[in-house]
PDB file of C-alpha atoms in Angstrom:
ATOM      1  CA  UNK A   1      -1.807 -30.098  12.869  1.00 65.00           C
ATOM      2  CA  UNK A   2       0.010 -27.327  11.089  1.00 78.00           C
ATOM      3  CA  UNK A   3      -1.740 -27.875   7.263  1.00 92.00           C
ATOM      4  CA  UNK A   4       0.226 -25.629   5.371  1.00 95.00           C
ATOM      5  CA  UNK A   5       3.170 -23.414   6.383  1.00 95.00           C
ATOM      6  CA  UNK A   6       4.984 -20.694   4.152  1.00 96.00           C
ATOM      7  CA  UNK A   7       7.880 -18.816   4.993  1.00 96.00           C
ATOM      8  CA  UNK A   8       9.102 -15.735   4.938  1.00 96.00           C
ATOM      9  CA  UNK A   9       5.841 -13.758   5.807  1.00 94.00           C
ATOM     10  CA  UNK A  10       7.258 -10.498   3.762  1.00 95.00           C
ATOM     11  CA  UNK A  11      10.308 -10.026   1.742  1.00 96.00           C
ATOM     12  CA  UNK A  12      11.454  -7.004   0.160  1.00 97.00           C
ATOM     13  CA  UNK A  13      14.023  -7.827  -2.637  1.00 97.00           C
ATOM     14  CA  UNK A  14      16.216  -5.666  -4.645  1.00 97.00           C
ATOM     15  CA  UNK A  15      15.753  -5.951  -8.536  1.00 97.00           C
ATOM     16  CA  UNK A  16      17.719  -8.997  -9.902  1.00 96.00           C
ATOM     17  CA  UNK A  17      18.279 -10.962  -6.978  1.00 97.00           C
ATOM     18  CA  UNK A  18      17.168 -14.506  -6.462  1.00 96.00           C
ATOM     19  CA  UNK A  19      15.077 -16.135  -3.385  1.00 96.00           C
ATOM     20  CA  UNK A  20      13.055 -19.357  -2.534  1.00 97.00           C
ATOM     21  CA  UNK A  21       9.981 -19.326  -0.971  1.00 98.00           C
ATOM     22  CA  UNK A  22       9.181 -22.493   1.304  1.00 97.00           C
ATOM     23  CA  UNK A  23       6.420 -24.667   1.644  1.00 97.00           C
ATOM     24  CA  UNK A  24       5.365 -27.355   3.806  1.00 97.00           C
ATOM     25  CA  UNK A  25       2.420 -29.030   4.247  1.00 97.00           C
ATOM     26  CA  UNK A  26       2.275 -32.039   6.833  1.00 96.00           C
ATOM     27  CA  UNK A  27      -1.908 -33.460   5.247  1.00 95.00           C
ATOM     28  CA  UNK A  28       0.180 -36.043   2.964  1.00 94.00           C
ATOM     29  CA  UNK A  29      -1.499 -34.182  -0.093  1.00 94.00           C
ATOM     30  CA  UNK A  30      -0.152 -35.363  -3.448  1.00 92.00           C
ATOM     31  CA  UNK A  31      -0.873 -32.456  -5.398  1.00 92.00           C
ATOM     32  CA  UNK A  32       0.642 -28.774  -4.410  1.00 94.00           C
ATOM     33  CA  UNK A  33       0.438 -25.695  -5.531  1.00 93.00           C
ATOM     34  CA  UNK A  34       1.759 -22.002  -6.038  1.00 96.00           C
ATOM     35  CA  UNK A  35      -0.673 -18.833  -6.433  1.00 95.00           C
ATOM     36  CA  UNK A  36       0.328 -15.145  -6.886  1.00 95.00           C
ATOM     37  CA  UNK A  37      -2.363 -12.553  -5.812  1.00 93.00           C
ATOM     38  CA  UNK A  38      -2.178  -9.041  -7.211  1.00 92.00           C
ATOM     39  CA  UNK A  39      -4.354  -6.002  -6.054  1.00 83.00           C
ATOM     40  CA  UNK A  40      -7.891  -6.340  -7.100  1.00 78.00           C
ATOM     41  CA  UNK A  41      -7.374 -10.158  -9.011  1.00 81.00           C
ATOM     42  CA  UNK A  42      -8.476 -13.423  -8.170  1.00 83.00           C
ATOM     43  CA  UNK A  43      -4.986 -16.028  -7.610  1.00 90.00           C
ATOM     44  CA  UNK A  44      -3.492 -16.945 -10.794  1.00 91.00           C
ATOM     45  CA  UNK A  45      -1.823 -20.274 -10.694  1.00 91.00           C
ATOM     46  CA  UNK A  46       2.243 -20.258 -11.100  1.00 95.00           C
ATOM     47  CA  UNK A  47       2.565 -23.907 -10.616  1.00 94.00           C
ATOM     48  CA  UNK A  48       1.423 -26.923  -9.836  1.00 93.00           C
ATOM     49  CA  UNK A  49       2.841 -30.720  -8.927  1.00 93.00           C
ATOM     50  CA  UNK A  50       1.055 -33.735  -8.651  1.00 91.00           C
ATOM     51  CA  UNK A  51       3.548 -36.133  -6.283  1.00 92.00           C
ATOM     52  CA  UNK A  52       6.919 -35.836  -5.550  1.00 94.00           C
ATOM     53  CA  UNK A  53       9.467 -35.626  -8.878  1.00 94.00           C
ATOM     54  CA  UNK A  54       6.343 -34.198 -10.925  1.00 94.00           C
ATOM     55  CA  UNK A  55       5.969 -30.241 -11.617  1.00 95.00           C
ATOM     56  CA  UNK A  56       4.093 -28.598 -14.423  1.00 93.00           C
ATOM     57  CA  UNK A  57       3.766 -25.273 -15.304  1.00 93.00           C
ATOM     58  CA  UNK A  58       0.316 -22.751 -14.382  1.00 90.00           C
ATOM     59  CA  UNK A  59      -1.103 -19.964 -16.297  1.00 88.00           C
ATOM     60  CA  UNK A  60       1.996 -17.335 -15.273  1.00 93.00           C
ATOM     61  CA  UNK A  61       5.186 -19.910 -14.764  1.00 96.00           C
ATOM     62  CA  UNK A  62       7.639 -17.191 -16.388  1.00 96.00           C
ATOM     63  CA  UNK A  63       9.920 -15.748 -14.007  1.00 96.00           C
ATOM     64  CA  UNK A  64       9.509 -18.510 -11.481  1.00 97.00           C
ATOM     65  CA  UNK A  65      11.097 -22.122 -11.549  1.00 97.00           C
ATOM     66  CA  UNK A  66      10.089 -25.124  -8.671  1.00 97.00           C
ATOM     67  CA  UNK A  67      10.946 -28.324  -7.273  1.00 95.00           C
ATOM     68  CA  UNK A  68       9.093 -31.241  -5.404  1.00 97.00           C
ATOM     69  CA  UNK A  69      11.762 -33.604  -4.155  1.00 96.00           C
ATOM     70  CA  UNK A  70       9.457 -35.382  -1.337  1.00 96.00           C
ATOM     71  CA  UNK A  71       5.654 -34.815  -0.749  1.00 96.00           C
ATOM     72  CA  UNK A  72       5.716 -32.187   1.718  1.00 97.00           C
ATOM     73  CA  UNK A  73       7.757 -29.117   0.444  1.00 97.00           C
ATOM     74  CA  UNK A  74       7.352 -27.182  -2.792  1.00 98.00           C
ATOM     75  CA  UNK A  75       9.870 -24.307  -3.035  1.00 98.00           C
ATOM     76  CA  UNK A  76       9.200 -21.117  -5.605  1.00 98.00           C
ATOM     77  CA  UNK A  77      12.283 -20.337  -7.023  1.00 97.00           C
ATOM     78  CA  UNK A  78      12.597 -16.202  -8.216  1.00 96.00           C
ATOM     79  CA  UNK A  79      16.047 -16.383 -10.013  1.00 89.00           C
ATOM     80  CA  UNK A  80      16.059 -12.612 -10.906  1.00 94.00           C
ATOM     81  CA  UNK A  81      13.569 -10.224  -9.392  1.00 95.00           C
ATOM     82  CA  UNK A  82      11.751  -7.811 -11.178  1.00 96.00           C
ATOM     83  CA  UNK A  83       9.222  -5.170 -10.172  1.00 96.00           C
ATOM     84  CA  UNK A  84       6.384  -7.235 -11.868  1.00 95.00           C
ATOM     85  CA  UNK A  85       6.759  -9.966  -9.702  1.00 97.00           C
ATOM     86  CA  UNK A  86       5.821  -7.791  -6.764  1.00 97.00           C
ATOM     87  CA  UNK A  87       2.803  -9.792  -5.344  1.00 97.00           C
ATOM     88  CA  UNK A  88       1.165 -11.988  -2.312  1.00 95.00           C
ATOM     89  CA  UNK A  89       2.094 -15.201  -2.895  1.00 97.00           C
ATOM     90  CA  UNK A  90       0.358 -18.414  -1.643  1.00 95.00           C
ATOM     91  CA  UNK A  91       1.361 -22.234  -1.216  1.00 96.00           C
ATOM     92  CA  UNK A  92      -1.888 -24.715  -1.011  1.00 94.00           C
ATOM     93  CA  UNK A  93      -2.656 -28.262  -1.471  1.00 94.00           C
ATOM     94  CA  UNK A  94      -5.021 -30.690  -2.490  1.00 91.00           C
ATOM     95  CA  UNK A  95      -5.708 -34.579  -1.667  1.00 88.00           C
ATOM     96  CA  UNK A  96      -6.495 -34.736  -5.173  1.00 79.00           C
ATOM     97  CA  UNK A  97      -7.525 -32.577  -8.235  1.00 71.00           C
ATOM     98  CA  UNK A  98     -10.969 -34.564  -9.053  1.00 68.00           C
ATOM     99  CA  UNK A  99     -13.965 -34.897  -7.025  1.00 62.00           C
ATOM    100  CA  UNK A 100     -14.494 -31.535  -5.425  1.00 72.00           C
ATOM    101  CA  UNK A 101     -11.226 -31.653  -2.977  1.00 81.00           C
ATOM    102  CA  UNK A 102     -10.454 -28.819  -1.854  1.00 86.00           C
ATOM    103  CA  UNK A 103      -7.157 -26.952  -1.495  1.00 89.00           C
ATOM    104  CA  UNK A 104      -5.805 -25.753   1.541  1.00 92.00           C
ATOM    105  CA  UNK A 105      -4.057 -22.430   1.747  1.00 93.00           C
ATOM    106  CA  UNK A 106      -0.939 -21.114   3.743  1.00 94.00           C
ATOM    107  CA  UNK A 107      -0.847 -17.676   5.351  1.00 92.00           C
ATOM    108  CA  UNK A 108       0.759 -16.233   2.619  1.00 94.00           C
ATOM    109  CA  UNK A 109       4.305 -13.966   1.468  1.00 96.00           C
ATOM    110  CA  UNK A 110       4.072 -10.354   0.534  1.00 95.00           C
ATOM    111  CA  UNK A 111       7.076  -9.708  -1.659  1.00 97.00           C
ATOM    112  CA  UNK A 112       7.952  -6.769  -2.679  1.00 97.00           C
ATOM    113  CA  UNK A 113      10.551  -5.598  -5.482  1.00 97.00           C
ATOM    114  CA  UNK A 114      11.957  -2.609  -5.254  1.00 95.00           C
TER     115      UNK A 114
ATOM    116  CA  UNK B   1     -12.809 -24.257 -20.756  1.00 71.00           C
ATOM    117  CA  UNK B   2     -13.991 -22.723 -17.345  1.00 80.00           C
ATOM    118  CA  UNK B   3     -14.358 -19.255 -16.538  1.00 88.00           C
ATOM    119  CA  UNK B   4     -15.884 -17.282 -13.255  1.00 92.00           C
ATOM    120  CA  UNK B   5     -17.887 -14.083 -12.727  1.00 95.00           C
ATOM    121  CA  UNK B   6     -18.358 -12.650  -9.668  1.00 96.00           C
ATOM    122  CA  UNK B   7     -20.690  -9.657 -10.201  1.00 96.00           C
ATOM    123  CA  UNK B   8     -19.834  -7.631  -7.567  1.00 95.00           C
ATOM    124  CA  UNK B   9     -16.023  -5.897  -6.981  1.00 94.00           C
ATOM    125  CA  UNK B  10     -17.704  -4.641  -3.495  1.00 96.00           C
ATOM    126  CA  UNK B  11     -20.731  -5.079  -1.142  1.00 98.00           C
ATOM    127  CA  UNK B  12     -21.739  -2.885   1.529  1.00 98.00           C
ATOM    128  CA  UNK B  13     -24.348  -4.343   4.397  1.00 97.00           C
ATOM    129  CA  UNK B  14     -25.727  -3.080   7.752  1.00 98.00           C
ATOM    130  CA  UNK B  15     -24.718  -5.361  10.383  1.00 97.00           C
ATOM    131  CA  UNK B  16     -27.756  -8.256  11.119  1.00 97.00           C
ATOM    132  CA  UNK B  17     -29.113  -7.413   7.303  1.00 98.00           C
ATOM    133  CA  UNK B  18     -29.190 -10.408   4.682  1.00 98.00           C
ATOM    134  CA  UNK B  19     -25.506 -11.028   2.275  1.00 98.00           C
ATOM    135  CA  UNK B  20     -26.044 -11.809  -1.230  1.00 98.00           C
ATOM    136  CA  UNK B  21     -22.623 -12.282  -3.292  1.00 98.00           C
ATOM    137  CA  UNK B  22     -23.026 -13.271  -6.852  1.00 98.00           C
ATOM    138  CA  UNK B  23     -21.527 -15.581  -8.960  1.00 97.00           C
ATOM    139  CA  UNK B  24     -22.035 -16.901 -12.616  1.00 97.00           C
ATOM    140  CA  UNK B  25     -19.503 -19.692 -14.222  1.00 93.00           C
ATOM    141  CA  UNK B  26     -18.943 -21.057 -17.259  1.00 90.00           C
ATOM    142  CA  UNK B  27     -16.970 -24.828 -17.187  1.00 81.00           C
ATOM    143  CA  UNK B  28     -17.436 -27.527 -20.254  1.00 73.00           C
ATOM    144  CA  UNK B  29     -18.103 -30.166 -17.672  1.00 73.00           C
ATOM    145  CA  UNK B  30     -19.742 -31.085 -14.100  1.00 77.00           C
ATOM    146  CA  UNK B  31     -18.337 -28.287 -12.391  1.00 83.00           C
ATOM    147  CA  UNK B  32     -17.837 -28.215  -8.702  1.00 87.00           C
ATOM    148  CA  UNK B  33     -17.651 -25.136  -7.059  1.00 91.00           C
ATOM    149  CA  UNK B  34     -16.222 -23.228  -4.383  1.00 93.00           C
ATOM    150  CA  UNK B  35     -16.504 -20.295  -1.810  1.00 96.00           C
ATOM    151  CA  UNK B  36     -13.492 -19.155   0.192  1.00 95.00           C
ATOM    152  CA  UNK B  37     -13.081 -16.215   2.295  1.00 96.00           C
ATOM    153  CA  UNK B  38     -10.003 -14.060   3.087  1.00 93.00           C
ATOM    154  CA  UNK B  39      -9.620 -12.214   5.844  1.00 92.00           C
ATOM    155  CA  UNK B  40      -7.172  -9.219   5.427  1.00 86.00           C
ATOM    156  CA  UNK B  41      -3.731 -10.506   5.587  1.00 80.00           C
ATOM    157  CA  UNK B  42      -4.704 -14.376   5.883  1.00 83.00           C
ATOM    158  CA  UNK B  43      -4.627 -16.839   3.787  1.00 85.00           C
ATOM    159  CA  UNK B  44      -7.804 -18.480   2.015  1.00 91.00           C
ATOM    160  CA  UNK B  45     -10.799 -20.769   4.111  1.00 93.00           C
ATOM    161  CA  UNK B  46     -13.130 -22.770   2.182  1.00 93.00           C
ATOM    162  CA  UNK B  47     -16.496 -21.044   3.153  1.00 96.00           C
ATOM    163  CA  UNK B  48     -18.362 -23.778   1.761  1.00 94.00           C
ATOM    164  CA  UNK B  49     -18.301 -26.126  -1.525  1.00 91.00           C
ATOM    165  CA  UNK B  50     -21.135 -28.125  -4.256  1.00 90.00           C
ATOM    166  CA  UNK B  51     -19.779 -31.386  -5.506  1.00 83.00           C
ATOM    167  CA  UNK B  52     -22.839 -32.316  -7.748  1.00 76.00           C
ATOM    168  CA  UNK B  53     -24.959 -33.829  -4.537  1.00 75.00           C
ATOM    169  CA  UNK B  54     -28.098 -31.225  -3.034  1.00 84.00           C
ATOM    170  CA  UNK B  55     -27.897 -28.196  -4.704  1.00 89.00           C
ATOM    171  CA  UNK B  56     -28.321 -26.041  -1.534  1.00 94.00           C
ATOM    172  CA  UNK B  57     -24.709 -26.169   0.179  1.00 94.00           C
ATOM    173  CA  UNK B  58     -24.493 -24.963   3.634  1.00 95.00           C
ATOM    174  CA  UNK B  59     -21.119 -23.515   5.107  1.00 95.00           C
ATOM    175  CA  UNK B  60     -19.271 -22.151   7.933  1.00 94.00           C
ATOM    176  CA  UNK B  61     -20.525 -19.003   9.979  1.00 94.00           C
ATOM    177  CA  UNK B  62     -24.127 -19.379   8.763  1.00 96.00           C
ATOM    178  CA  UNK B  63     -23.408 -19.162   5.273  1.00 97.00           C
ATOM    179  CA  UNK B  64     -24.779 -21.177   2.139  1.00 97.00           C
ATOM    180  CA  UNK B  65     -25.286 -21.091  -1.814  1.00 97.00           C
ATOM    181  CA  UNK B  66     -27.387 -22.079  -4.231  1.00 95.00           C
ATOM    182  CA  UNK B  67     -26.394 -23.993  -7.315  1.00 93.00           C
ATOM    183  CA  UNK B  68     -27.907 -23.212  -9.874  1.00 93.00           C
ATOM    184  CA  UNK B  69     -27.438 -25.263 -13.330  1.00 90.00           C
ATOM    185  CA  UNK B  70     -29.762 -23.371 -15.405  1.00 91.00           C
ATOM    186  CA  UNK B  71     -28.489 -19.914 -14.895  1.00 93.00           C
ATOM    187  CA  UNK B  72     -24.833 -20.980 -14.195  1.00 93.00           C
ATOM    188  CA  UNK B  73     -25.126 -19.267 -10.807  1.00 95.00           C
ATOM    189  CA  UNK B  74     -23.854 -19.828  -7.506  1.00 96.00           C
ATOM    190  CA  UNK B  75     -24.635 -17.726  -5.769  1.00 98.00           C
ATOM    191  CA  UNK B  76     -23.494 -16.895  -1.422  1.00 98.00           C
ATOM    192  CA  UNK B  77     -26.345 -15.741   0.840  1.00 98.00           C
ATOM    193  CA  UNK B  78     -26.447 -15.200   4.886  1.00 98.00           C
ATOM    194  CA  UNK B  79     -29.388 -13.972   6.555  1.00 97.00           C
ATOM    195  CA  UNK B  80     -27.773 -11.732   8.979  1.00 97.00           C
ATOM    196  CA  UNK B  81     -24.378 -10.065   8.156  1.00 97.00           C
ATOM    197  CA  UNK B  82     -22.178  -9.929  11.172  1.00 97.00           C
ATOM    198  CA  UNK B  83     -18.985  -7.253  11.568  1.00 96.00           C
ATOM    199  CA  UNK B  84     -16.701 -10.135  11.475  1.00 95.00           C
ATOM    200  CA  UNK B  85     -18.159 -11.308   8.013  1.00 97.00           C
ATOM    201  CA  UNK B  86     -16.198  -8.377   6.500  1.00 97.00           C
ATOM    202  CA  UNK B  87     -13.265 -10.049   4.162  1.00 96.00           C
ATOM    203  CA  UNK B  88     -12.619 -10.679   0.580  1.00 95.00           C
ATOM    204  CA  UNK B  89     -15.013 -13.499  -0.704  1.00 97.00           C
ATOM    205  CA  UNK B  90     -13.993 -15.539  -3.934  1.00 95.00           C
ATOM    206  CA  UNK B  91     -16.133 -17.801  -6.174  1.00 95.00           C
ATOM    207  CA  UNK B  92     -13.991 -20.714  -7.687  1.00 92.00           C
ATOM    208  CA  UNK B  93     -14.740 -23.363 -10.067  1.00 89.00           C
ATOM    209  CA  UNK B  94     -13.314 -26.593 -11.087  1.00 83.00           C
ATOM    210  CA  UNK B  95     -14.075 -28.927 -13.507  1.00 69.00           C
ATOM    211  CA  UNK B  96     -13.348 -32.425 -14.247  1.00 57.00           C
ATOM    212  CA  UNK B  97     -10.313 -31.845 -15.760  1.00 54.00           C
ATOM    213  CA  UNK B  98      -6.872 -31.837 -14.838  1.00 55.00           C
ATOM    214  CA  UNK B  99      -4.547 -31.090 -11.713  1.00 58.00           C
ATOM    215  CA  UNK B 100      -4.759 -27.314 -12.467  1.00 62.00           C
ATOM    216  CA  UNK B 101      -8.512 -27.209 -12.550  1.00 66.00           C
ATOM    217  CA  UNK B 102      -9.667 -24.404 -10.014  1.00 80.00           C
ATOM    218  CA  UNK B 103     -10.274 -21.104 -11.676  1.00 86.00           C
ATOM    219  CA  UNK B 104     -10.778 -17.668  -9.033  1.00 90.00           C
ATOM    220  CA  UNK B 105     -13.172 -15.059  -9.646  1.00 93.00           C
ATOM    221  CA  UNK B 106     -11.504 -11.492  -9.390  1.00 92.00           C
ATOM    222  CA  UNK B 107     -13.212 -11.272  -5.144  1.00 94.00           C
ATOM    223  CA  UNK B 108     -15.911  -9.477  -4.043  1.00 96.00           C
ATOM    224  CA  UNK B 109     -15.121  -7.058  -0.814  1.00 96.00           C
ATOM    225  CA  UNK B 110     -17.985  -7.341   1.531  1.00 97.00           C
ATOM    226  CA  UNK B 111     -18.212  -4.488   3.526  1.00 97.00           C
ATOM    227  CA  UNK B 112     -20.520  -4.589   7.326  1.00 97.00           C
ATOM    228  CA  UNK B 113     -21.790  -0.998   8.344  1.00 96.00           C
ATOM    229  CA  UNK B 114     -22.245  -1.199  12.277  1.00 94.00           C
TER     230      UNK B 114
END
């Protein structure tokens, strides 16, 4: 059971390109999400979906755009890097948002823009 | 509106000596609560979680907290700190609201002296 899988692991991008991080998660969790974790800060969440065809924004959505076209993947979309998006950031999901579930966490991607 | 404070930025312990990480929250309904642990460059483990049934919550690797409703605390305690406790440990709470409920504390760094 692989839970939750991110790729790439690191990523250094030049200012003002684009990339997509990938997702997958294999628990059949409705609800996904997307964290960034800067130096010294709790995760602050970017955004968040609820079942396929259903994305809302977080607290820090600019700069980043997703999609959820089936239950298992949630790409993070960086259309035009910039130095402030330099950051760790990690997929998780949830069986659900009430109740106490909790959210399960990939490894992680360290992006850096230089 | 829910909010976390964990007290501490960093711990330092002598190996086999007790933990105590602290926590306060702040959440306009039932909260349930949260303690994961990241190990450097992982991703996030639940440690241990209170869903409104006994207030004492035991976790993985000998850990547990206390919730606490009149002091808003929730706090993590082990009675003997091992060197492969030492990792990033963050307090999150959720309330009864909506899909984006969990809120992190900033971390704590727990540090294990040999």
């Amino acid at each position: 059971n692989a839970g939750v899988t991110q790729t790439p692991k690191f990523r250094i991008l030049k200012i003002g390109q684009s990339m997509t991080l990938q997702c997958t998660q294999d628990m059949n969790h409705n609800y996904m999400y997307w964290y960034r974790q800067d130096p010294g800060m709790g995760l602050k969440l970017i955004y968040y979906s609820v079942g396929a065809g259903i994305t809302d924004k977080g607290e820090v959505p600019n700069g980043y755009n997703v999609s959820r076209s089936t239950t298992e993947d949630f790409p993070l979309r960086l259309e035009l890097a910039a130095p402030s998006q330099t950051s760790v950031y990690f997929c998780a999901s949830s069986y659900s948002a009430r109740g106490g579930y909790e959210q399960y966490f990939g490894p992680g991607t360290r992006l850096t823009v230089t | 509106a829910q909010s976390v404070t964990q007290l501490d930025s960093h711990v330092s312990v002598s190996e086999g000596t007790p933990v105590l990480l602290r926590c306060n929250y702040s959440s306009s309904y039932s909260p349930s609560l949260f303690w994961y642990v990241q190990h450097p460059n992982k991703g996030l483990q639940l440690l241990l979680k209170y869903t409104s049934a006994a207030t004492l919550v035991k976790g993985i690797n000998g850990f547990e907290a206390e919730f606490k409703k009149s002091e808003t605390s929730f706090h993590l305690t082990k009675p003997s700190a091992h060197m492969s406790d030492a990792a990033e440990y963050f307090c999150v709470v959720s309330d009864a609201g909506g899909a984006d409920g969990l809120t992190f504390g900033k971390g704590t760094h727990l540090i294990i002296q040999p």
